[in-house]
Coordinates of C-alpha atoms in Angstrom, one line a residue:
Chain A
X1 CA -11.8 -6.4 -5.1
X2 CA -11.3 -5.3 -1.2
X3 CA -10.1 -1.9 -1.0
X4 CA -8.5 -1.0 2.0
X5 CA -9.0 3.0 3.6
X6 CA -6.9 4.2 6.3
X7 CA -7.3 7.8 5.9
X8 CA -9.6 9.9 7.9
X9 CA -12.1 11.3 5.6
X10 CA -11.6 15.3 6.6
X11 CA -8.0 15.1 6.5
X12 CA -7.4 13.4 3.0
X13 CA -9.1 12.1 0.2
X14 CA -8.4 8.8 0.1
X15 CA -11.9 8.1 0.8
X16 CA -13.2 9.7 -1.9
X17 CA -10.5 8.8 -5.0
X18 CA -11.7 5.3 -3.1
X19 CA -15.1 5.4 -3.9
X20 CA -14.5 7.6 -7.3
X21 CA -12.5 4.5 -8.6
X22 CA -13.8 1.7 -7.3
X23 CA -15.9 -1.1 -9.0
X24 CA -18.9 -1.0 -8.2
X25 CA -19.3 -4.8 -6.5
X26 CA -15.9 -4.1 -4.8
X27 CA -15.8 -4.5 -0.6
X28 CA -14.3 -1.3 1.3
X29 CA -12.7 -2.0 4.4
X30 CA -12.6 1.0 6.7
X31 CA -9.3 1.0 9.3
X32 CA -7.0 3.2 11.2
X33 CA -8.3 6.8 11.0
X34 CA -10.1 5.3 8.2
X35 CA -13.1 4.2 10.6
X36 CA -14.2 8.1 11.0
X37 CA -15.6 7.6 7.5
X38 CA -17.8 5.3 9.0
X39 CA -19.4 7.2 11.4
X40 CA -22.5 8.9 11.7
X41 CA -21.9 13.0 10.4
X42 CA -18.6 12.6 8.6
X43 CA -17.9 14.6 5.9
X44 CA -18.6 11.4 3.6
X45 CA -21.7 9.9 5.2
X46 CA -23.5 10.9 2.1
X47 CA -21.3 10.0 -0.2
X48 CA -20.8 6.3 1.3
X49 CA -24.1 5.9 2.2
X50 CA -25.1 5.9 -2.0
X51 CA -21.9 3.9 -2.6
X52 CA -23.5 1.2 -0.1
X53 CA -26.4 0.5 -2.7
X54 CA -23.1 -1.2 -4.7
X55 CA -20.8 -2.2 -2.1
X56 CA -20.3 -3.8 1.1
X57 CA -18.9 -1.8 3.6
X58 CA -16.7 -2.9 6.5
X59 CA -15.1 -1.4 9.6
X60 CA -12.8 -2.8 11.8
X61 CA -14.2 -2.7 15.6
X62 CA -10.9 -2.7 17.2
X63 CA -9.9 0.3 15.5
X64 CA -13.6 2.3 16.3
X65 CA -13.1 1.2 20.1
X66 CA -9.7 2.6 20.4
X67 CA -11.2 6.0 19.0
X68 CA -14.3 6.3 21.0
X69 CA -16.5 6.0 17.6
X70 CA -18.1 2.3 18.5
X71 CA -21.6 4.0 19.2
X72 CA -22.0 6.1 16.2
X73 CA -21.1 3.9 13.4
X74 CA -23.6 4.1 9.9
X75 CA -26.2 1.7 10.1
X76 CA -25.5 -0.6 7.2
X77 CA -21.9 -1.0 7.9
X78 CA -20.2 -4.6 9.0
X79 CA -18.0 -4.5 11.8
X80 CA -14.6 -7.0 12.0
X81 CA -11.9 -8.0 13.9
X82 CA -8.9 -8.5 12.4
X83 CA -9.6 -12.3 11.9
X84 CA -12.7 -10.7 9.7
X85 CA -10.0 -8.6 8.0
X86 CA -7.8 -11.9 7.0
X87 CA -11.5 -13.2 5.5
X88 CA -12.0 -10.5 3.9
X89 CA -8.5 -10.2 2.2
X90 CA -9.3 -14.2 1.5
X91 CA -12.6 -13.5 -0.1
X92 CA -11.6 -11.0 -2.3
X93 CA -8.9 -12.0 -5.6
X94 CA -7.3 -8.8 -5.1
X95 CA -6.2 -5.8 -2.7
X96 CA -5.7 -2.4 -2.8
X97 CA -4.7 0.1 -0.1
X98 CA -5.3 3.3 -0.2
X99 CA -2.7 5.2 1.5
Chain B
X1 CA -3.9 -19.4 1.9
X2 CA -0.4 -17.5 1.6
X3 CA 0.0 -13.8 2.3
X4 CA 2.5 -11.4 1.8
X5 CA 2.5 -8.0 3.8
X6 CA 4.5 -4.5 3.2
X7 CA 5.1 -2.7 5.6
X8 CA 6.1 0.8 4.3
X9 CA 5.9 3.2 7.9
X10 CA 8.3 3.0 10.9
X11 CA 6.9 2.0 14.3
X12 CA 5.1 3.9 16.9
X13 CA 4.9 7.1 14.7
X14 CA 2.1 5.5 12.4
X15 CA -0.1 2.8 13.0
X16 CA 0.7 0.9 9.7
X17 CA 2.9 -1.8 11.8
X18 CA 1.4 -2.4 14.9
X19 CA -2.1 -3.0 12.0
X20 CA 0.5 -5.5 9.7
X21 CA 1.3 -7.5 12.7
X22 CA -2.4 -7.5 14.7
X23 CA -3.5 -9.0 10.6
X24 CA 0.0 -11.1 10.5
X25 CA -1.0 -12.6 13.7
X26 CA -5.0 -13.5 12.9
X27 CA -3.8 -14.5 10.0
X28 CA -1.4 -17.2 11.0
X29 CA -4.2 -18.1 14.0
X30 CA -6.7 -19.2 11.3
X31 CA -3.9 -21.6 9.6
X32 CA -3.0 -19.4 6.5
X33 CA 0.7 -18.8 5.8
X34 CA 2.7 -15.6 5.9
X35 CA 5.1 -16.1 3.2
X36 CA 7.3 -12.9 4.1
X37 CA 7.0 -9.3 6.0
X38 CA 8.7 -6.8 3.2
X39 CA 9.7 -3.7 5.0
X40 CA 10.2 -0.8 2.6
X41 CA 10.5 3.0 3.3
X42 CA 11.1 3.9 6.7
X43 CA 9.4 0.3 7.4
X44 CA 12.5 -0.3 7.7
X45 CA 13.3 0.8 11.2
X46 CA 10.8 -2.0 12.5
X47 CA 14.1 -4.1 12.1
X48 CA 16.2 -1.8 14.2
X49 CA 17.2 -3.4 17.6
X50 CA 18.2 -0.6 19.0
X51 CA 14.6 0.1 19.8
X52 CA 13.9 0.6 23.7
X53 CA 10.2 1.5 24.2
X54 CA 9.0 2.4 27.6
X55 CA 8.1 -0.1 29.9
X56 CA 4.2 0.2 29.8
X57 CA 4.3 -0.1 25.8
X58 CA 4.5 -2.4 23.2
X59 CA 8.0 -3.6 21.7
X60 CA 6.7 -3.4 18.2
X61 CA 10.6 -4.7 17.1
X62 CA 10.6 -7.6 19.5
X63 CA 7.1 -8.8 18.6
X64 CA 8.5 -9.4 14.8
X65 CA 11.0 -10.7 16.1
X66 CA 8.8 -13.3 18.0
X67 CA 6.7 -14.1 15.2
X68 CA 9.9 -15.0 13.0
X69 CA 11.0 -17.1 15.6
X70 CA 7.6 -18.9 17.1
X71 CA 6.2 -19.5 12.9
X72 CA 9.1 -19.3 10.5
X73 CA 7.8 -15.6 9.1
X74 CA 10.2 -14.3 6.5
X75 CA 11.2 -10.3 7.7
X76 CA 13.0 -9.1 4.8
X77 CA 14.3 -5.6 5.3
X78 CA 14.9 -3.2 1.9
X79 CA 18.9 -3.1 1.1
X80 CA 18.4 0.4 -0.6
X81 CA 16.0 1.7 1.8
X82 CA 17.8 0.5 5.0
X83 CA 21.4 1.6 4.2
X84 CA 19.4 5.3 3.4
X85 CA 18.5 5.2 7.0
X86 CA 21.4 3.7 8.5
X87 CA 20.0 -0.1 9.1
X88 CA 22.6 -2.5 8.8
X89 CA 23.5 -5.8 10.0
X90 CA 25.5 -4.5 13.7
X91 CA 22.0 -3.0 14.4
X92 CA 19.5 -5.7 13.0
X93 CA 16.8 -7.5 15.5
X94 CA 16.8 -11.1 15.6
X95 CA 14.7 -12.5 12.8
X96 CA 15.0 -10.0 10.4
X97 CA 17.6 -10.2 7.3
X98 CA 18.4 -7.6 4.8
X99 CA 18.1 -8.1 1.1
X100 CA 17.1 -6.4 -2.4
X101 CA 13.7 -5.3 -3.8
X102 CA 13.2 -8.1 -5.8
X103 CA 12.3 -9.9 -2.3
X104 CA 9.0 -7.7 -2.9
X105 CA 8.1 -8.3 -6.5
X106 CA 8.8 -12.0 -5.8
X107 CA 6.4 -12.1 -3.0
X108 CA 3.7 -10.6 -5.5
X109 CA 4.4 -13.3 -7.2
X110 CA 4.2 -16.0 -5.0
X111 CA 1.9 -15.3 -2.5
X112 CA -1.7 -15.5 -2.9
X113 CA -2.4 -12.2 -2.1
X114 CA 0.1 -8.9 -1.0
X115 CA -0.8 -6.6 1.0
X116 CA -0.3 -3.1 2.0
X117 CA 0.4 -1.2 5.2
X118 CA 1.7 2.2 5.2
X119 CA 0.6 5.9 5.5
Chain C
X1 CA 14.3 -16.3 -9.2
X2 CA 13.8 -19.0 -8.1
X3 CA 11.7 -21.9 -9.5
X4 CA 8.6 -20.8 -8.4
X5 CA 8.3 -17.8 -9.5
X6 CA 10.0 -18.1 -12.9
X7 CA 7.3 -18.7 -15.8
X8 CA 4.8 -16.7 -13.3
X9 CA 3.4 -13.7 -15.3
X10 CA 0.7 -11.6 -13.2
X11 CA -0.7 -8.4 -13.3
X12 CA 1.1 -5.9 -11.4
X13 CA -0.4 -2.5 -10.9
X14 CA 2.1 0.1 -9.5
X15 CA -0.6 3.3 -7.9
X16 CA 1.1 6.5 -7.5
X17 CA -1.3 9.1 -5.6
X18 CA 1.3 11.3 -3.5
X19 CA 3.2 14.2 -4.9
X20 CA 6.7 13.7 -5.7
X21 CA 9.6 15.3 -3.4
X22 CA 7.6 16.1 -0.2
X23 CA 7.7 12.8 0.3
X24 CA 10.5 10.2 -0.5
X25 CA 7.4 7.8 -1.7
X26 CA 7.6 8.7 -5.6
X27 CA 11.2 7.7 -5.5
X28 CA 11.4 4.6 -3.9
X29 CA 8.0 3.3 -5.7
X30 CA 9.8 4.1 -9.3
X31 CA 12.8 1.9 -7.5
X32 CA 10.4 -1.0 -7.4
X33 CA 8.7 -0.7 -10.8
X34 CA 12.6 -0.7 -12.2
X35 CA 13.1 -3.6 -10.1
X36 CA 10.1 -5.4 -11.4
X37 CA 11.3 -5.0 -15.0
X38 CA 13.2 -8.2 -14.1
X39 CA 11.1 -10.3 -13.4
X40 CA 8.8 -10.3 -16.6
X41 CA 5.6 -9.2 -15.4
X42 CA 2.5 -7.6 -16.9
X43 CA 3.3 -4.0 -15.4
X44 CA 1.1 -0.7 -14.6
X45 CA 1.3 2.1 -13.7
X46 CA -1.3 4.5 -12.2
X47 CA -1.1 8.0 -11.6
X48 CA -4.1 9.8 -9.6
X49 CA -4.8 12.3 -6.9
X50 CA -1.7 14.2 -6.8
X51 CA 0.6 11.5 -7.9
X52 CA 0.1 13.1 -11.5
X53 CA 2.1 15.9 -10.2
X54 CA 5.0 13.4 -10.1
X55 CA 4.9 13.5 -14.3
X56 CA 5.0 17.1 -14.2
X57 CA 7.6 18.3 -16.8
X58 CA 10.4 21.5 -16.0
X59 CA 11.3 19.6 -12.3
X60 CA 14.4 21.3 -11.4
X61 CA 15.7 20.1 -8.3
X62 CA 18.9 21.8 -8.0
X63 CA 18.3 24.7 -5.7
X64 CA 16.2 21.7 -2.9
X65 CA 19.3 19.7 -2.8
X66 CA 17.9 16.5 -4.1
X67 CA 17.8 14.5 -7.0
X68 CA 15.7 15.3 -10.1
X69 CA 14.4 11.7 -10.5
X70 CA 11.5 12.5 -13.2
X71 CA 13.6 11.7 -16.5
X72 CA 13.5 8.0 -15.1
X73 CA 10.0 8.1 -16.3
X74 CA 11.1 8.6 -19.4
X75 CA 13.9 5.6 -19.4
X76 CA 10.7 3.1 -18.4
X77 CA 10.4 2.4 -22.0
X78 CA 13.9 0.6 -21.7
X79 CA 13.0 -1.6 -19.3
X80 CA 9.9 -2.5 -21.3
X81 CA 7.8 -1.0 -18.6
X82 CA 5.0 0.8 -21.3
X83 CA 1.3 0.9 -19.9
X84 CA 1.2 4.3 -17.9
X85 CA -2.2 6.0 -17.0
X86 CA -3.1 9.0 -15.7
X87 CA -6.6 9.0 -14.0
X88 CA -8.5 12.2 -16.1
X89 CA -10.5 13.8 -13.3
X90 CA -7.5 13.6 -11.1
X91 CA -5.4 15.7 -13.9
X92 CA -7.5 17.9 -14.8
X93 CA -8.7 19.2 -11.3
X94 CA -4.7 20.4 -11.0
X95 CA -4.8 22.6 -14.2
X96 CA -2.9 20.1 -15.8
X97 CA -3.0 18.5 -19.8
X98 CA -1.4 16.0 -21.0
X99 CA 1.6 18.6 -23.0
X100 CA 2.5 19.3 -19.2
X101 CA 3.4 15.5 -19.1
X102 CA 7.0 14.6 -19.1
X103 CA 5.9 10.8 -21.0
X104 CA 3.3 10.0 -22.9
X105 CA 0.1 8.4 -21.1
X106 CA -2.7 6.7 -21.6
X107 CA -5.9 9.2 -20.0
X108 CA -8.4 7.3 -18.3
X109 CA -11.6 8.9 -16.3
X110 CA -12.3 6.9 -13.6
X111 CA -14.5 4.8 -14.1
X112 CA -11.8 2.9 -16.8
X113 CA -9.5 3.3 -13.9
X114 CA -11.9 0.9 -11.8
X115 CA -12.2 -1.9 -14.2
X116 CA -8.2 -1.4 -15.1
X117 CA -7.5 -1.8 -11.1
X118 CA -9.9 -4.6 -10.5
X119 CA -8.6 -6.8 -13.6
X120 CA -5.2 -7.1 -11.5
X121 CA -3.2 -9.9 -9.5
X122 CA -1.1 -7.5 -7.0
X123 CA -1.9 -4.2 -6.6
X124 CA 0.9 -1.5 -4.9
X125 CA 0.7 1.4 -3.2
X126 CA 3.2 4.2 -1.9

């Protein structure tokens, strides 16, 4: 299952009711204010770096670039363009957003 | 593959559209299918043609409207959630057509995958 | 219908995670699961985060001007709609139990929730 996060991290938790209720084998796709989750000191690193040993962890690049947050992304995280995104939706039988 | 997308936020106050149509448009690019755009909530105001952006921004409205024309994309507005916020046919962009929420459940049905855009 | 879709059953999972009132999102997502009712699906619904508040009984609306919309949770059972849960750790970090419910629900901790979300065919958010 791809579940989709568009929420920055410190502002909701979308992140975390993500990775509470996710299976573990699911992808996570980080976009919008979502991709501040993936960057190096946000309030989740910790909690999305042990979700990582279960789950594949995506960030869209175009999103990152538009915030200034391209340099400090997680090591361990995948970056995608929105063609990635379409793959990843593909890949995946189902898709949840977690707005 | 076929996709269906909901769009459940306005323009230019949330990202949610201008991300549906970046994915609507890679999508169709790698040869999938968009089997409808569902705008629900205040989605419904991408459909409003009285939308003038400024000059140096994007016309969020008028790129639907292109991507109905250019690949046959379905935008279905919501009846109930449009006539809330005063969407109607005198003030509907080119491409877009209003009809009832079953246009949603149908396109869970139907499409290979649905999904979601919103705040 | 049309032909396509008519024999089609999938699993449909309805997530509700936003508070009801502050937002019109509670509404118009119990517009669609009434909507859905027609089509003869295999239908869900998921309350979590503060979505459970939107099952909270004693709403009384008339002093805010809108409409009370919660007894429609109760009328689901009319339209057949029957599999509600209500994600445990989510409930229970708002003081709430499930006496303070205005339907009965099915209590699942999260980790239920998971596999319950994963075994669907369309999954909705509001």
């Amino acid at each position: 299952m791809l579940h989709i996060v568009n929420k920055s991290p410190s502002e909701r938790n979308a992140m975390s009711s993500c990775l509470r209720m996710a299976k573990k084998g699911s992808t996570i796709l980080l976009i919008e204010d979502g991709v501040y989750a993936a960057t190096k000191g946000s309030v989740v690193e910790k909690d999305l770096k042990a979700a990582m040993a279960d789950m594949q962890v995506y960030a869209l690049w175009p999103d990152l670039e538009a915030r200034g947050m391209q340099d400090t992304v997680i090591d361990g995280i995948k970056q995608v363009d929105y063609a990635g995104f379409v793959d990843l939706v593909a890949e995946n039988k189902n898709v949840q957003s977690w707005l | 593959m076929k996709f269906g997308i909901l769009v459940n936020e306005g323009p230019y106050n949330h990202q949610a559209a201008d991300t549906a149509y970046q994915f609507a448009k890679a999508a169709i690019e790698k040869g999938h299918e968009i089997h409808r755009v569902f705008f629900y909530h205040d989605g419904v105001n991408n459909a409003s043609k009285l939308t003038e952006p400024p000059q140096d921004d994007r016309n969020i409205v008028a790129r639907w409207s292109k991507l109905a024309e250019e690949h046959g994309v379905d935008l279905v507005v919501c009846v109930a959630a449009a006539l809330r916020r005063g969407i109607v046919d005198e003030n509907l962009a080119a491409g877009f057509r209003i009809s009832g929420l079953g246009q949603l459940v149908e396109s869970g049905i139907q499409a290979d995958r649905l999904v979601t855009f919103g705040d | 219908m049309d032909e396509e879709s008519s024999g089609t059953v999938k699993k449909f999972a309805f997530i509700n995670r936003k508070a009801p009132y502050g937002t019109i999102y509670a509404l118009e997502s119990l517009e669609v699961v009434l909507i859905s009712a027609a089509f003869d699906q295999d239908v869900s619904l998921v309350f979590a985060d503060d979505g459970v508040y939107q099952l909270k009984k004693g709403q009384g609306t008339k002093a805010v001007g809108m409409k009370n919309f919660s007894p429609t949770y109760r009328a689901l059972e009319g339209y057949d709609i029957e599999k509600l849960y209500v994600e445990k750790e989510s409930m229970e970090a708002r003081g709430l139990t499930e006496e303070d419910l205005i339907v009965p629900v099915e209590v699942l901790t999260s980790q239920e929730m998971a596999t319950l979300m994963d075994e669907q065919d369309v999954v909705l958010s509001f």
